[in-house]
Short mmCIF file of C-alpha atoms in Angstrom, two decimals:
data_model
loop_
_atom_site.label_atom_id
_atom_site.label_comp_id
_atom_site.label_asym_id
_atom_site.label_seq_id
_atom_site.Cartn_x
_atom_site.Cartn_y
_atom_site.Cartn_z
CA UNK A 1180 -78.04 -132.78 27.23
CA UNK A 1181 -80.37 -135.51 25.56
CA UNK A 1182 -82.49 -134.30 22.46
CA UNK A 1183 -84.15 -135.12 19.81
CA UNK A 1184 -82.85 -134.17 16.26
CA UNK A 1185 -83.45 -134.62 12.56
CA UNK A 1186 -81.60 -134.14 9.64
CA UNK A 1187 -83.34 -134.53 6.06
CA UNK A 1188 -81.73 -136.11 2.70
CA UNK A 1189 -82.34 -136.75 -0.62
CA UNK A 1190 -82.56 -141.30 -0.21
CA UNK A 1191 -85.09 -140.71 2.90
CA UNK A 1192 -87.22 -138.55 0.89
CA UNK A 1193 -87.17 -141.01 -1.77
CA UNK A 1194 -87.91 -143.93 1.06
CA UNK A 1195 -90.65 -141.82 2.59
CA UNK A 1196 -92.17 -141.08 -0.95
CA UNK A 1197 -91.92 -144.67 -1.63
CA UNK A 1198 -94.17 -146.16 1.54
CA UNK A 1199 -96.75 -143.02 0.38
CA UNK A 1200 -98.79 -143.15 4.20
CA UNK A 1201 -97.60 -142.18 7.80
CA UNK A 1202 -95.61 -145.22 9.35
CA UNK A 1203 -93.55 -146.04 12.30
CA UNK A 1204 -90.86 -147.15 10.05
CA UNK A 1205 -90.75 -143.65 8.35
CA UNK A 1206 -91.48 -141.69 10.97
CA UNK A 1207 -88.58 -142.66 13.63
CA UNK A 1208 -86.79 -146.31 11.69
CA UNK A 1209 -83.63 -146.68 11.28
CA UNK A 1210 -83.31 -144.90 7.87
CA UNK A 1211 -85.83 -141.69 9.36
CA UNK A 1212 -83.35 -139.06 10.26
CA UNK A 1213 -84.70 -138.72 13.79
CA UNK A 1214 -82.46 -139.72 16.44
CA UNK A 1215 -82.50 -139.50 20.33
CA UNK A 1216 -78.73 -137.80 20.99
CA UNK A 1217 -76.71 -136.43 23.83
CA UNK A 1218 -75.32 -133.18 22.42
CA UNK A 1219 -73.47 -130.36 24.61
CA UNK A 1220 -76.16 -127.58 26.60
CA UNK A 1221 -76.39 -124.13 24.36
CA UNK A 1222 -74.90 -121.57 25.89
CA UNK A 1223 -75.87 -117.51 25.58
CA UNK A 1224 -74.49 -115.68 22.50
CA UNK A 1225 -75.21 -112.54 23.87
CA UNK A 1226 -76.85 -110.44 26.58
CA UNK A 1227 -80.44 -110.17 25.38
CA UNK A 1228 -80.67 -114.43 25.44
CA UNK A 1229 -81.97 -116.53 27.91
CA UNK A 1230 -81.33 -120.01 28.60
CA UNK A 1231 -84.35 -122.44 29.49
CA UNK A 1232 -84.80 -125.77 30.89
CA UNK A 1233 -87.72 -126.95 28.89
CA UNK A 1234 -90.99 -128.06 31.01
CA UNK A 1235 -92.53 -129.31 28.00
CA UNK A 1236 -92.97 -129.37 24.34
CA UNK A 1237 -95.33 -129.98 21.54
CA UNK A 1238 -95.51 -132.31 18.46
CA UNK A 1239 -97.18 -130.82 15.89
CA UNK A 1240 -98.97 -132.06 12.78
CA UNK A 1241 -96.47 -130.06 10.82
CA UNK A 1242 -93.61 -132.25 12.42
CA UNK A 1243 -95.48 -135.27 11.42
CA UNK A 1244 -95.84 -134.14 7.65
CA UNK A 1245 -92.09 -132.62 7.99
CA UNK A 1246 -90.99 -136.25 9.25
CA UNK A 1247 -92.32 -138.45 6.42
CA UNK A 1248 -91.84 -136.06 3.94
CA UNK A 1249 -95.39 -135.52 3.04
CA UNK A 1250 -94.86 -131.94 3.14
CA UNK A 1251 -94.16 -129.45 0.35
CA UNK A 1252 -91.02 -129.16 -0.45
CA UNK A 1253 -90.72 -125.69 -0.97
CA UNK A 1254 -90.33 -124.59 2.55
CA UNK A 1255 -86.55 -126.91 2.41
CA UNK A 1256 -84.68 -123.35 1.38
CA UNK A 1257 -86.09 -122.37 4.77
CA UNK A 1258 -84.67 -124.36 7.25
CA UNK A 1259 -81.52 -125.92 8.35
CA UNK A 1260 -80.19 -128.98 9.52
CA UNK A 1261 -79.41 -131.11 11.88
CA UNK A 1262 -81.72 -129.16 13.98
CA UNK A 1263 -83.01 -130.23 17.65
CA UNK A 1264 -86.72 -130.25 16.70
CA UNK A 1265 -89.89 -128.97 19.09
CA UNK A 1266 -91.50 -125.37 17.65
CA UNK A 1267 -93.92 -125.35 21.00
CA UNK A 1268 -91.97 -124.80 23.84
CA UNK A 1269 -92.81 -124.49 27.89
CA UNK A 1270 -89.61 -123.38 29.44
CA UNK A 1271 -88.21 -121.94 32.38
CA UNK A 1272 -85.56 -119.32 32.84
CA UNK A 1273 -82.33 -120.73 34.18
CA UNK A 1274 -79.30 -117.85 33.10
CA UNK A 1275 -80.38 -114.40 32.13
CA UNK A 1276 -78.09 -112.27 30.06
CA UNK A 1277 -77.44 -108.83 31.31
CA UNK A 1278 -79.99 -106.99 28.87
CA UNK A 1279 -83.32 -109.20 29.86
CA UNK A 1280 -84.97 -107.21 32.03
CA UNK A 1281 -88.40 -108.91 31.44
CA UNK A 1282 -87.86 -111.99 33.07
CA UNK A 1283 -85.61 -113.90 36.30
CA UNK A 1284 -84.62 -116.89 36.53
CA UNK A 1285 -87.38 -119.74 37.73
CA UNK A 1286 -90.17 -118.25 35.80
CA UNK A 1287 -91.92 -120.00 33.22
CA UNK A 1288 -92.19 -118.52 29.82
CA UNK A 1289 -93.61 -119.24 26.28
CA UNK A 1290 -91.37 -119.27 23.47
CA UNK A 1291 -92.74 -117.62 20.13
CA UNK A 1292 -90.34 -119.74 17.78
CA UNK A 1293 -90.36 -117.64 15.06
CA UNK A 1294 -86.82 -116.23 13.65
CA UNK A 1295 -86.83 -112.62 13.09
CA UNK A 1296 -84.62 -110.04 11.51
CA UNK A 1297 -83.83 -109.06 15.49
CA UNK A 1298 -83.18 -112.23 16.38
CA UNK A 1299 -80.68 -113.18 13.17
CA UNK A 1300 -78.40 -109.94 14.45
CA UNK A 1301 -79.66 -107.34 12.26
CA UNK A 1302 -79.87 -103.44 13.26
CA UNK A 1303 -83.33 -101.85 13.06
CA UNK A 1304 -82.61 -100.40 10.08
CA UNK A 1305 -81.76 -103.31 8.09
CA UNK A 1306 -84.51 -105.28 9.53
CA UNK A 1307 -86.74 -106.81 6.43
CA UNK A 1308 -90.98 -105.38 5.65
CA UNK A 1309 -92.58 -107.77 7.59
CA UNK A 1310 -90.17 -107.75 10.81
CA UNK A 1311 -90.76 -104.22 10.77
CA UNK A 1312 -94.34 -104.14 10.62
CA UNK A 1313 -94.53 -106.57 13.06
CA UNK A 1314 -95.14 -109.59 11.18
CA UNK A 1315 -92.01 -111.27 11.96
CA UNK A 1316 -93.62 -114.97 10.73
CA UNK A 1317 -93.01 -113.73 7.09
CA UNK A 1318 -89.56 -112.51 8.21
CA UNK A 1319 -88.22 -112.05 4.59
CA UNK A 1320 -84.40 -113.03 5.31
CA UNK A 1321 -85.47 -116.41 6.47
CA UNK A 1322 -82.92 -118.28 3.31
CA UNK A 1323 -79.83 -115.93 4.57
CA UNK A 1324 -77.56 -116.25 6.94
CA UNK A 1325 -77.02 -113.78 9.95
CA UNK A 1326 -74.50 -111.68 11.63
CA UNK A 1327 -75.07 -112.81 14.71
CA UNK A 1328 -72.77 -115.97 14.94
CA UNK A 1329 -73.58 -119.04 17.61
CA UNK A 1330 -70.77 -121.10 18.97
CA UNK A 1331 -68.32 -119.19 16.52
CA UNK A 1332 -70.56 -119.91 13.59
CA UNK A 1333 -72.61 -118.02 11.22
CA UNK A 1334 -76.37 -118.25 12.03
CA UNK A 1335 -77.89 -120.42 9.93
CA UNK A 1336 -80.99 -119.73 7.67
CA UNK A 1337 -84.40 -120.64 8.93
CA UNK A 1338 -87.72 -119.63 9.30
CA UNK A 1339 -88.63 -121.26 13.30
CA UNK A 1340 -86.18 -122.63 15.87
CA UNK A 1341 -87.19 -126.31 15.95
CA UNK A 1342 -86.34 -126.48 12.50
CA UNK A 1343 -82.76 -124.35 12.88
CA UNK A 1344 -79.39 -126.04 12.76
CA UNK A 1345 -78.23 -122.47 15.18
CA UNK A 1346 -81.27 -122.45 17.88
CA UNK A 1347 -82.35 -126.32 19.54
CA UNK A 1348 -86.25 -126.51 19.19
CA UNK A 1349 -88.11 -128.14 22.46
CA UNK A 1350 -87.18 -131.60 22.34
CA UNK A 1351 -84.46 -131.42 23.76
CA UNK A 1352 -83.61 -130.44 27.35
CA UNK A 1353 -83.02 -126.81 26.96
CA UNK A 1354 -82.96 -124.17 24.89
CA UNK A 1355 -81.73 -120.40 24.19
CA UNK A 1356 -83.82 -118.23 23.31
CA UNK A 1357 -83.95 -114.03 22.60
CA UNK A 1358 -85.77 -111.70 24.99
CA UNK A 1359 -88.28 -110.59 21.92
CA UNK A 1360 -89.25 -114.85 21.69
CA UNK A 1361 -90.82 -114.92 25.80
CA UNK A 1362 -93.65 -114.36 27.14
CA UNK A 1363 -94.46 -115.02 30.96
CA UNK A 1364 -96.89 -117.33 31.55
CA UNK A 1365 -99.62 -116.35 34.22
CA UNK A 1366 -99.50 -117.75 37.55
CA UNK A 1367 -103.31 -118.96 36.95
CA UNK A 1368 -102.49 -121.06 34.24
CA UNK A 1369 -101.28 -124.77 33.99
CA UNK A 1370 -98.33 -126.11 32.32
CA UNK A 1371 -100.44 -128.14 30.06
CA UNK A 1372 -102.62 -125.18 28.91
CA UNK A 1373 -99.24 -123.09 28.98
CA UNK A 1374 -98.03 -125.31 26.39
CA UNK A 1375 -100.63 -125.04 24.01
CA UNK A 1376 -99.84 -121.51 23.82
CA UNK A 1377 -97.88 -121.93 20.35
CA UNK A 1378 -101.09 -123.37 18.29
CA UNK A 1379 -103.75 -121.35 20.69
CA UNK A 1380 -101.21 -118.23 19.00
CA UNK A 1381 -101.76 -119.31 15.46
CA UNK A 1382 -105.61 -119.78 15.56
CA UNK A 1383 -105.80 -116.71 17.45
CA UNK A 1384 -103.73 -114.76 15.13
CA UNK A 1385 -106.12 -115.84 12.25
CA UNK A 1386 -109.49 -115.13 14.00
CA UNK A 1387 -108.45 -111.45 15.60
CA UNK A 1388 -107.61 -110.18 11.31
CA UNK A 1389 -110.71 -112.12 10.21
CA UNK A 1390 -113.71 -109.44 10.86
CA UNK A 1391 -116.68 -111.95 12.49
CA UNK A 1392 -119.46 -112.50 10.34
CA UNK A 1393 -123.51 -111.29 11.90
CA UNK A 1394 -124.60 -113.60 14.93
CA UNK A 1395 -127.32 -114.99 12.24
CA UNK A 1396 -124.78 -116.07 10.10
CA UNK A 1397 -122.82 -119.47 10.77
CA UNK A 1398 -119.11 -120.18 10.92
CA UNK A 1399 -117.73 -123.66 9.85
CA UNK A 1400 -114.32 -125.44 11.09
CA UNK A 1401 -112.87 -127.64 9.20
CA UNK A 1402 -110.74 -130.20 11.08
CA UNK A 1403 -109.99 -131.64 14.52
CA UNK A 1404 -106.45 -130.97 15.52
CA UNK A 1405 -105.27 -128.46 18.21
CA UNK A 1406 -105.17 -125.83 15.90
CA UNK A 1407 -109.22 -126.21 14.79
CA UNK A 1408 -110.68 -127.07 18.38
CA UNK A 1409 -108.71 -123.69 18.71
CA UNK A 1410 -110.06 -121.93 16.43
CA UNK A 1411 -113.29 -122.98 17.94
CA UNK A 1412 -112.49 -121.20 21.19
CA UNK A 1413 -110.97 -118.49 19.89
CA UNK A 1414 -114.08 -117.30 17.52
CA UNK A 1415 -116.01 -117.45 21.09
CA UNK A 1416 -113.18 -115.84 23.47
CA UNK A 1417 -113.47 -112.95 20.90
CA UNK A 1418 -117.10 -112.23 21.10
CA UNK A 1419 -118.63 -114.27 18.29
CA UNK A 1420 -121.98 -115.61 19.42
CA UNK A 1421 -123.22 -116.89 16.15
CA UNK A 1422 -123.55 -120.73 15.74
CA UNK A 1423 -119.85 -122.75 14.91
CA UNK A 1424 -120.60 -126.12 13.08
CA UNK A 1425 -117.50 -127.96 13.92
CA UNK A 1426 -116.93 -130.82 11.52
CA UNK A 1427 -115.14 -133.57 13.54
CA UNK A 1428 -114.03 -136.99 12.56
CA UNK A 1429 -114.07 -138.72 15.73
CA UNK A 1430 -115.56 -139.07 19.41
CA UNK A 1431 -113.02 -138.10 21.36
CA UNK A 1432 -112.44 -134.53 19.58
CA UNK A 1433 -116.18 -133.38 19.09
CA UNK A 1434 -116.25 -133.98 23.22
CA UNK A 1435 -113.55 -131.00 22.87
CA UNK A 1436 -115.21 -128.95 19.93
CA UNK A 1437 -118.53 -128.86 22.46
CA UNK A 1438 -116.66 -127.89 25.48
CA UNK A 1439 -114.63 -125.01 23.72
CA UNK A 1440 -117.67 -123.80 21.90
CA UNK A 1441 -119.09 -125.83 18.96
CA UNK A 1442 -123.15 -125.55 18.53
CA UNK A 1443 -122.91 -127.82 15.96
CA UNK A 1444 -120.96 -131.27 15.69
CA UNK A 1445 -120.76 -133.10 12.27
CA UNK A 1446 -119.36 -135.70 10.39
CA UNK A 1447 -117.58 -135.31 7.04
CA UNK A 1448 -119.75 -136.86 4.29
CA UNK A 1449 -123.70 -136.73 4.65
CA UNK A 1450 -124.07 -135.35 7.88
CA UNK A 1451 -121.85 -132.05 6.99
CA UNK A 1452 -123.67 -131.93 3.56
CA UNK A 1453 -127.38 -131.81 5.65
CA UNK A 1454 -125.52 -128.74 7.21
CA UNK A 1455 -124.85 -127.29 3.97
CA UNK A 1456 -128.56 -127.65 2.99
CA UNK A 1457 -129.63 -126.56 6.62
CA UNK A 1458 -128.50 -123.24 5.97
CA UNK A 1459 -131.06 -122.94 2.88
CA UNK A 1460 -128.57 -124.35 -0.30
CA UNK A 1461 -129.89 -126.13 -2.96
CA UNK A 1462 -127.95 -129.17 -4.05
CA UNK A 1463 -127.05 -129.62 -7.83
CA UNK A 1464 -125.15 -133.07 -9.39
CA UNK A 1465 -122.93 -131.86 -12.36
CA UNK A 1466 -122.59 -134.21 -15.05
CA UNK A 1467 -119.21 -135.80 -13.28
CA UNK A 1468 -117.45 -134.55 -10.30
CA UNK A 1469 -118.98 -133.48 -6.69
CA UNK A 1470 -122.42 -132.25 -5.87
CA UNK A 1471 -122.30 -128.36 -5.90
CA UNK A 1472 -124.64 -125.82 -4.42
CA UNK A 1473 -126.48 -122.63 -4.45
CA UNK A 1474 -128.15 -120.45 -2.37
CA UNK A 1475 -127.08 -120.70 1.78
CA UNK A 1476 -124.09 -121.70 2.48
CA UNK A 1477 -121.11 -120.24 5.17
CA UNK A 1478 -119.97 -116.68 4.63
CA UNK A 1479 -116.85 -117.74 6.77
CA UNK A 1480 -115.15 -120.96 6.99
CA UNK A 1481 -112.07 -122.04 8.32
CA UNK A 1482 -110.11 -124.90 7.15
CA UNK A 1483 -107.55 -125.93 9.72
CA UNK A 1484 -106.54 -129.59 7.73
CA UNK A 1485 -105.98 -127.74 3.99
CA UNK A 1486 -106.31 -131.21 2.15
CA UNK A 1487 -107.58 -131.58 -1.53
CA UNK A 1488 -110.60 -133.01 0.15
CA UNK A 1489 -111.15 -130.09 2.89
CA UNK A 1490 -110.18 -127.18 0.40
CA UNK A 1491 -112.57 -128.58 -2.59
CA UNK A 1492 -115.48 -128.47 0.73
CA UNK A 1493 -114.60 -125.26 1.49
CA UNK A 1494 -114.57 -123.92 -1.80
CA UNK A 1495 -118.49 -124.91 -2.67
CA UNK A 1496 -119.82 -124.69 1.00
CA UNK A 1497 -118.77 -121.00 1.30
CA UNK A 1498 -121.36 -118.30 -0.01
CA UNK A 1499 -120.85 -115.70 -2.37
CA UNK A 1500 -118.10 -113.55 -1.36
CA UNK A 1501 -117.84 -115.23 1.24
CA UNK A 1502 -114.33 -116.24 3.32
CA UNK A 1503 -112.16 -118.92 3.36
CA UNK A 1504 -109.04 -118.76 5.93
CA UNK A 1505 -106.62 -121.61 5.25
CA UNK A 1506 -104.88 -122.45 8.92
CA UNK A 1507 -103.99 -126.00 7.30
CA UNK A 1508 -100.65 -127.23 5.70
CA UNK A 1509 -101.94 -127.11 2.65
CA UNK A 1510 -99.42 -127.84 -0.13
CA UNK A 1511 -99.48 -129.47 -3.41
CA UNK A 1512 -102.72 -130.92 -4.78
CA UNK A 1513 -103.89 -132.64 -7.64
CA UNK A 1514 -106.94 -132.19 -9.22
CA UNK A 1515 -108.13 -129.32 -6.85
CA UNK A 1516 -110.93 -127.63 -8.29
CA UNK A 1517 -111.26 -123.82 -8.41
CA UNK A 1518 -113.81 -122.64 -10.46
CA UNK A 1519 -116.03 -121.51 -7.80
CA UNK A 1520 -112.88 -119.23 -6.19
CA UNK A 1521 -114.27 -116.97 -8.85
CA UNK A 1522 -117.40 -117.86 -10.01
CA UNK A 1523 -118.83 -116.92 -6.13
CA UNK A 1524 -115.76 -114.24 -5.85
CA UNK A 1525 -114.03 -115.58 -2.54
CA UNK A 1526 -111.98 -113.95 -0.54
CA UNK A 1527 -109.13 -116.61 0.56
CA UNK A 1528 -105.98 -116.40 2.99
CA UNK A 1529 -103.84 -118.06 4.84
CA UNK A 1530 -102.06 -117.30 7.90
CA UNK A 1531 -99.26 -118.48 9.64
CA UNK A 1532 -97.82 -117.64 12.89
CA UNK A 1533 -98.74 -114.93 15.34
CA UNK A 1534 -97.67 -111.19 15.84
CA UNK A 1535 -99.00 -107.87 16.81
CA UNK A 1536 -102.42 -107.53 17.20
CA UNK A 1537 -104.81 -104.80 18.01
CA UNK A 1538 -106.97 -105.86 20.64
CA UNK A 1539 -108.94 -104.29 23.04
CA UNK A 1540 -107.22 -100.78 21.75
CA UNK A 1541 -104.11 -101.78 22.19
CA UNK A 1542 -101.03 -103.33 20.39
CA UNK A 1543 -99.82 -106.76 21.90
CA UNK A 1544 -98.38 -109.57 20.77
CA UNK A 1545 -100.60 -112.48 20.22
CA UNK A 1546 -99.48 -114.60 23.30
CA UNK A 1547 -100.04 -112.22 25.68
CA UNK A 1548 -103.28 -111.97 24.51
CA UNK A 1549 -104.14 -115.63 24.42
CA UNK A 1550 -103.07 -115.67 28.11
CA UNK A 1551 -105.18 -112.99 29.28
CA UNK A 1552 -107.97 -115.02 27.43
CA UNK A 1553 -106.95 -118.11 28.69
CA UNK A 1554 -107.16 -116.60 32.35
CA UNK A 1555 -110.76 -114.79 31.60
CA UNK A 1556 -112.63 -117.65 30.08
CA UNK A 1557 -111.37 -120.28 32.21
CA UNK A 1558 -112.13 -123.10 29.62
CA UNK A 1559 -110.94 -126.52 29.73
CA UNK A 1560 -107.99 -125.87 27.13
CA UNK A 1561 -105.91 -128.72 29.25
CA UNK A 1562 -108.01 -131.40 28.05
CA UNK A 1563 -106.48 -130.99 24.20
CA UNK A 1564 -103.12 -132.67 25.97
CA UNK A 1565 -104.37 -136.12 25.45
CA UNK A 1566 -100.94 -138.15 25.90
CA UNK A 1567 -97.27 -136.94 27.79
CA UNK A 1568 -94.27 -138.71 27.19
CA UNK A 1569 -90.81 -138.26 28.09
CA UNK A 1570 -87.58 -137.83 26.19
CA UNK A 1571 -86.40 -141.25 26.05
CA UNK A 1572 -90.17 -142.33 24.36
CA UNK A 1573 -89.61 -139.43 22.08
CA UNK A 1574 -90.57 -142.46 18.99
CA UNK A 1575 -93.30 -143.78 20.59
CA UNK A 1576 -94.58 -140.63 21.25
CA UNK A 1577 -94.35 -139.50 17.75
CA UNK A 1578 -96.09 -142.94 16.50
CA UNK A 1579 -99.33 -141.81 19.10
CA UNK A 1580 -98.82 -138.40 17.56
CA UNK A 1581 -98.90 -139.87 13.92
CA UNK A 1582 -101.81 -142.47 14.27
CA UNK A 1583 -104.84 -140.41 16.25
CA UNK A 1584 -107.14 -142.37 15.20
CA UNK A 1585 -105.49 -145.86 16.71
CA UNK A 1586 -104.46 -143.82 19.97
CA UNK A 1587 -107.17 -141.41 19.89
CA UNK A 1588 -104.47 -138.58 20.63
CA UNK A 1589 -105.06 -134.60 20.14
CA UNK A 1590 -101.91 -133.01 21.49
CA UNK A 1591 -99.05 -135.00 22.17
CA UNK A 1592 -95.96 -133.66 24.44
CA UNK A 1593 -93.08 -134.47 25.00
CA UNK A 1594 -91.45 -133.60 29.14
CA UNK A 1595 -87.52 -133.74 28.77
CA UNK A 1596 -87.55 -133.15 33.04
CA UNK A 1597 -89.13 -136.71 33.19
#
């Protein structure tokens, strides 16, 4: 089958490190590490595994920072490579192994990526804290290897296939994937809104175990990508009818932060600061640094970029106790400042992922959820998928991916049936 892989190394960190911005030449040159291969199918390791043909998949803004090396480096333990790449995966069910009673052949499924305990081979009672608890994105054996051995091999360490040497990712023409990773997608929905169901998962996941502030009290988004536009639309799919100022950098995306439920649009800079005084905060110049405030402010504000820029906004726009929810990759920074962490006593997490969920009195996993959402509010979800491309335009597609400003791209997929 034709796929796209990656494998990382010491030189192309130090080449990526050494152009310092998002290029073509470092994200898919010759010396990237990305490569468009024919490699043999996968084939079932057991009978709770599926095989897929993938419909489509996503490229993230994690891939992006993962490809040039921008990204920490402290996730590296937890991963393996080569790996076929593609976390946000549309499939359909081609071979069913005998203990998949969930599913036939021809439907279309989601696939939550994330490697569990379950998944790696392990009994129940060996399973880790956070597998057991249902919080398999935390899965705490993520640097081990498994019992369960692919193609005559131990399984690799890792903490999402996509970035797993044992289980392809999306980009690729199919994948395998356990019965506990699908989810059936709804007749009513698209494949384009299907395939956002990976990033709808993790802004979902952060908005059902944030409690909503009071109607008369605003929430602010940070960022434009999928996963803030939504955020946007998760906040109102959930019953928050409070005003969302959405700041947006450009056009195209505050077109999609009104349609999914912004009141609000602004600009980083001076228009998001008149927000900050609109809600009744005082502004105050310190002797050097950035203008700080008192009084007003955001009692809840998600930052879905989680730059040194984004975080430092967050961190004075926010009102006493109020809370911050990092969705971002943020990773190292220099010269963050975090006095005001405790001088207005914040309450700050991150989340990553999806799991169970309480909703609606019941326990579900987070897809299921954001499909029965998807189906009730009807909202125009499809529009986020801005460019498709297929296999063999894998590198262009990750240069429209990289430059969204140029291209003015939101979600970029790849279709390996094209």
């Amino acid at each position: 089958m034709r796929a796209v892989t990656f494998d990382v190394s010491v030189p192309r960190f130090l080449l990526a490190k050494s152009v310092g911005r998002v290029t073509d030449s470092v994200l898919y040159g010759a010396f990237s590490g990305v490569k468009l291969v024919d490699r043999p199918a996968p084939t079932l390791p057991g009978a709770e595994w599926v095989r897929l043909e993938v419909l489509l998949a996503g490229i993230c803004g994690t891939d992006i920072g993962n490809l040039t090396y921008s990204a920490s480096p402290a996730m590296e333990p937890f991963g393996s490579f080569p790996a076929v790449l593609g976390h946000e995966i549309l499939g359909r069910v081609v071979e069913v192994g005998a203990e998949v009673p969930q599913v036939a052949v021809g439907q279309r499924v989601a696939v939550d990526p994330y490697v569990h305990c379950r998944i790696r081979g392990w009994s129940g009672s060996d399973w880790c804290g956070s597998c057991a608890d249902g919080r398999h994105a935390t899965c705490e054996r993520a640097g081990d290897e498994g019992p369960l051995r692919i193609d005559g091999a131990p399984f690799a360490p890792g903490t999402i296939q996509g970035y797993h040497r044992s289980l392809p990712g999306g980009w690729g023409q199919e994948v395998i994937a356990h019965r506990s990773q699908l989810f059936p997608v709804p007749d009513a929905l698209d494949d384009r809104t299907a395939a956002l169901t990976e990033p709808i998962g993790i802004a979902l996941h952060a908005v059902l175990n944030t409690p909503h502030p009071h109607p008369s009290d605003p929430v602010l988004v940070l960022g434009s990508c999928p996963i803030a536009l939504a955020t946007i639309w998760s906040l109102r799919a959930t019953g928050f009818t409070g005003e969302i100022v959405a700041q947006i950098k450009r056009d195209h995306e505050a077109a999609m932060a009104r349609a999914l439920g912004a009141s609000t649009i602004v600009r980083p800079g001076d228009e998001a600061r008149e927000a900050m005084v609109g809600t009744g905060a005082s502004a105050y110049m310190p002797l050097v640094g950035d203008e700080v405030y008192a009084g007003g402010g955001f009692p809840l504000i998600y930052d879905c970029v989680g730059s040194r820029a984004t975080l430092s906004q967050a961190l004075r726009y926010a009102t006493p106790r109020g809370r911050l929810v990092v969705l971002g990759c943020a990773a190292e920074m220099k010269n963050l400042d975090l006095t005001f962490l405790w001088a207005r006593e914040l309450d700050v997490r991150g989340f990553t992922g999806y799991g169970r969920e309480q909703f609606r009195g019941e326990t579900r996993h987070t897809y299921e959820i954001a499909h029965e959402l998807l189906v009730e509010m009807a909202a125009p979800m499809d529009q986020l998928v801005t460019h498709v491309f297929p296999l063999s335009e894998a590198k262009r597609a990750l240069g429209v991916a990289g430059n969204r400003r140029k291209w003015k791209s939101v979600k970029v997929l790849l279709d390996p049936t094209a």
